Amino acid sequence: RTKDALKVIMQRDPIVNMHQAILEAGIMTEEQLKLLDKEMREKVLAAIDFADKSPWPDIQTLEEDVFAP
């Protein structure tokens, strides 16, 4: 992608737009949003770490309790 195309895409980024809307509505401050972002990143990294350390599922039971109409 070109830099111009990426710039257009970034203007439509829902996370960036929600961030701006929250600030404009006065719901949270920039500092509160940064803290929230940090907390969520830590949760995601902890979940990734948990998944990496978890054993692979048993191939015999892999599809148990899976509903697919």
Coordinates of N, CA and C in Angstrom, one line a residue:
R1 N 0.8 -1.2 0.0 CA 0.0 0.0 0.0 C 0.9 1.2 0.0
T2 N 0.4 2.3 -0.6 CA 1.1 3.5 -0.6 C 0.8 4.2 0.7
K3 N 1.7 5.2 1.0 CA 1.5 6.0 2.2 C 0.2 6.8 2.2
D4 N -0.3 7.2 1.0 CA -1.5 8.0 0.9 C -2.7 7.0 1.2
A5 N -2.6 5.8 0.7 CA -3.7 4.8 0.9 C -3.8 4.5 2.3
L6 N -2.7 4.3 3.0 CA -2.6 4.0 4.4 C -3.2 5.1 5.2
K7 N -2.9 6.3 4.8 CA -3.4 7.5 5.6 C -4.9 7.5 5.5
V8 N -5.5 7.2 4.3 CA -7.0 7.2 4.2 C -7.6 6.1 5.0
I9 N -6.9 4.9 5.0 CA -7.4 3.8 5.8 C -7.4 4.2 7.3
M10 N -6.3 4.8 7.8 CA -6.2 5.1 9.2 C -7.3 6.1 9.6
Q11 N -7.7 7.0 8.7 CA -8.8 7.9 9.1 C -10.1 7.2 9.3
R12 N -10.3 6.0 8.8 CA -11.5 5.2 9.0 C -11.3 4.2 10.1
D13 N -10.2 4.1 10.8 CA -9.9 3.1 11.8 C -10.9 3.3 13.0
P14 N -11.7 2.3 13.3 CA -12.8 2.4 14.3 C -12.2 2.6 15.7
I15 N -11.0 2.1 16.0 CA -10.4 2.3 17.3 C -10.0 3.8 17.5
V16 N -9.4 4.3 16.4 CA -9.0 5.7 16.5 C -10.2 6.6 16.6
N17 N -11.2 6.3 15.8 CA -12.4 7.1 15.8 C -13.1 7.0 17.1
M18 N -13.2 5.9 17.8 CA -13.8 5.7 19.1 C -13.0 6.5 20.1
H19 N -11.7 6.4 20.0 CA -10.8 7.2 21.0 C -11.2 8.6 20.9
Q20 N -11.3 9.2 19.7 CA -11.6 10.6 19.5 C -13.0 10.9 20.0
A21 N -13.9 10.1 19.7 CA -15.3 10.3 20.2 C -15.4 10.3 21.7
I22 N -14.7 9.5 22.4 CA -14.7 9.4 23.8 C -14.1 10.7 24.4
L23 N -13.0 11.2 23.8 CA -12.4 12.4 24.2 C -13.3 13.6 24.0
E24 N -13.9 13.7 22.8 CA -14.8 14.8 22.5 C -16.0 14.8 23.4
A25 N -16.5 13.7 23.7 CA -17.7 13.6 24.6 C -17.4 13.8 26.1
G26 N -16.1 13.9 26.4 CA -15.7 14.1 27.8 C -15.9 12.9 28.7
I27 N -16.0 11.7 28.1 CA -16.3 10.5 28.8 C -15.0 10.1 29.6
M28 N -13.9 10.2 29.0 CA -12.6 9.9 29.6 C -11.6 10.9 29.1
T29 N -10.5 11.1 29.9 CA -9.4 11.9 29.6 C -8.4 11.1 28.8
E30 N -7.4 11.8 28.2 CA -6.4 11.1 27.4 C -5.6 10.2 28.3
E31 N -5.3 10.6 29.6 CA -4.6 9.8 30.5 C -5.4 8.5 30.9
Q32 N -6.7 8.7 31.1 CA -7.5 7.5 31.4 C -7.5 6.5 30.2
L33 N -7.6 7.0 29.0 CA -7.6 6.2 27.8 C -6.2 5.4 27.7
K34 N -5.1 6.2 28.0 CA -3.8 5.5 27.9 C -3.7 4.4 29.0
L35 N -4.2 4.7 30.2 CA -4.2 3.6 31.2 C -5.1 2.4 30.8
L36 N -6.3 2.7 30.3 CA -7.1 1.6 29.8 C -6.4 0.8 28.7
D37 N -5.8 1.5 27.8 CA -5.1 0.8 26.7 C -4.0 -0.1 27.3
K38 N -3.2 0.4 28.2 CA -2.2 -0.3 28.9 C -2.7 -1.6 29.6
E39 N -3.8 -1.4 30.3 CA -4.4 -2.5 31.0 C -4.9 -3.6 30.0
M40 N -5.5 -3.2 28.9 CA -6.0 -4.2 28.0 C -4.8 -4.9 27.3
R41 N -3.8 -4.1 27.0 CA -2.6 -4.8 26.3 C -2.0 -5.8 27.3
E42 N -2.0 -5.5 28.6 CA -1.4 -6.5 29.5 C -2.3 -7.7 29.6
K43 N -3.6 -7.6 29.5 CA -4.5 -8.7 29.6 C -4.4 -9.6 28.3
V44 N -4.2 -8.9 27.2 CA -4.0 -9.7 25.9 C -2.7 -10.4 26.0
L45 N -1.6 -9.8 26.4 CA -0.3 -10.5 26.5 C -0.4 -11.6 27.5
A46 N -1.1 -11.5 28.6 CA -1.3 -12.6 29.6 C -2.1 -13.7 28.9
A47 N -3.1 -13.4 28.1 CA -3.8 -14.5 27.5 C -3.0 -15.2 26.4
I48 N -2.2 -14.5 25.7 CA -1.3 -15.1 24.8 C -0.3 -16.0 25.5
D49 N 0.3 -15.5 26.6 CA 1.2 -16.3 27.4 C 0.6 -17.6 27.9
F50 N -0.7 -17.5 28.4 CA -1.4 -18.6 28.8 C -1.6 -19.6 27.7
A51 N -2.0 -19.1 26.5 CA -2.2 -20.0 25.4 C -0.9 -20.7 24.9
D52 N 0.2 -19.9 24.9 CA 1.5 -20.5 24.5 C 1.9 -21.6 25.5
K53 N 1.6 -21.5 26.8 CA 2.0 -22.4 27.8 C 1.0 -23.6 27.9
S54 N -0.2 -23.5 27.4 CA -1.2 -24.5 27.5 C -0.8 -25.7 26.5
P55 N -1.2 -26.9 26.9 CA -1.0 -28.0 26.0 C -1.9 -28.0 24.9
W56 N -1.5 -28.6 23.8 CA -2.4 -28.8 22.6 C -3.5 -29.7 23.0
P57 N -4.8 -29.5 22.4 CA -5.9 -30.4 22.8 C -5.6 -31.8 22.2
D58 N -6.2 -32.8 22.9 CA -6.1 -34.1 22.4 C -6.9 -34.3 21.1
I59 N -6.2 -34.9 20.1 CA -6.9 -35.0 18.8 C -8.2 -35.8 18.9
Q60 N -8.3 -36.7 19.8 CA -9.5 -37.5 19.9 C -10.7 -36.7 20.5
T61 N -10.4 -35.7 21.2 CA -11.5 -34.9 21.8 C -11.6 -33.5 21.2
L62 N -10.8 -33.2 20.2 CA -10.7 -31.9 19.7 C -12.1 -31.3 19.2
E63 N -12.9 -32.2 18.7 CA -14.2 -31.7 18.1 C -15.4 -31.9 19.0
E64 N -15.1 -32.3 20.3 CA -16.2 -32.5 21.2 C -16.9 -31.2 21.5
D65 N -18.2 -31.2 21.7 CA -19.0 -30.0 22.1 C -18.9 -28.9 21.1
V66 N -18.6 -29.3 19.8 CA -18.6 -28.3 18.7 C -19.9 -28.5 18.0
F67 N -20.7 -27.4 17.9 CA -21.9 -27.4 17.2 C -21.8 -26.7 15.8
A68 N -22.1 -27.4 14.8 CA -22.0 -26.8 13.4 C -23.2 -27.4 12.7
P69 N -24.2 -26.5 12.5 CA -25.5 -27.0 11.8 C -25.2 -27.3 10.3

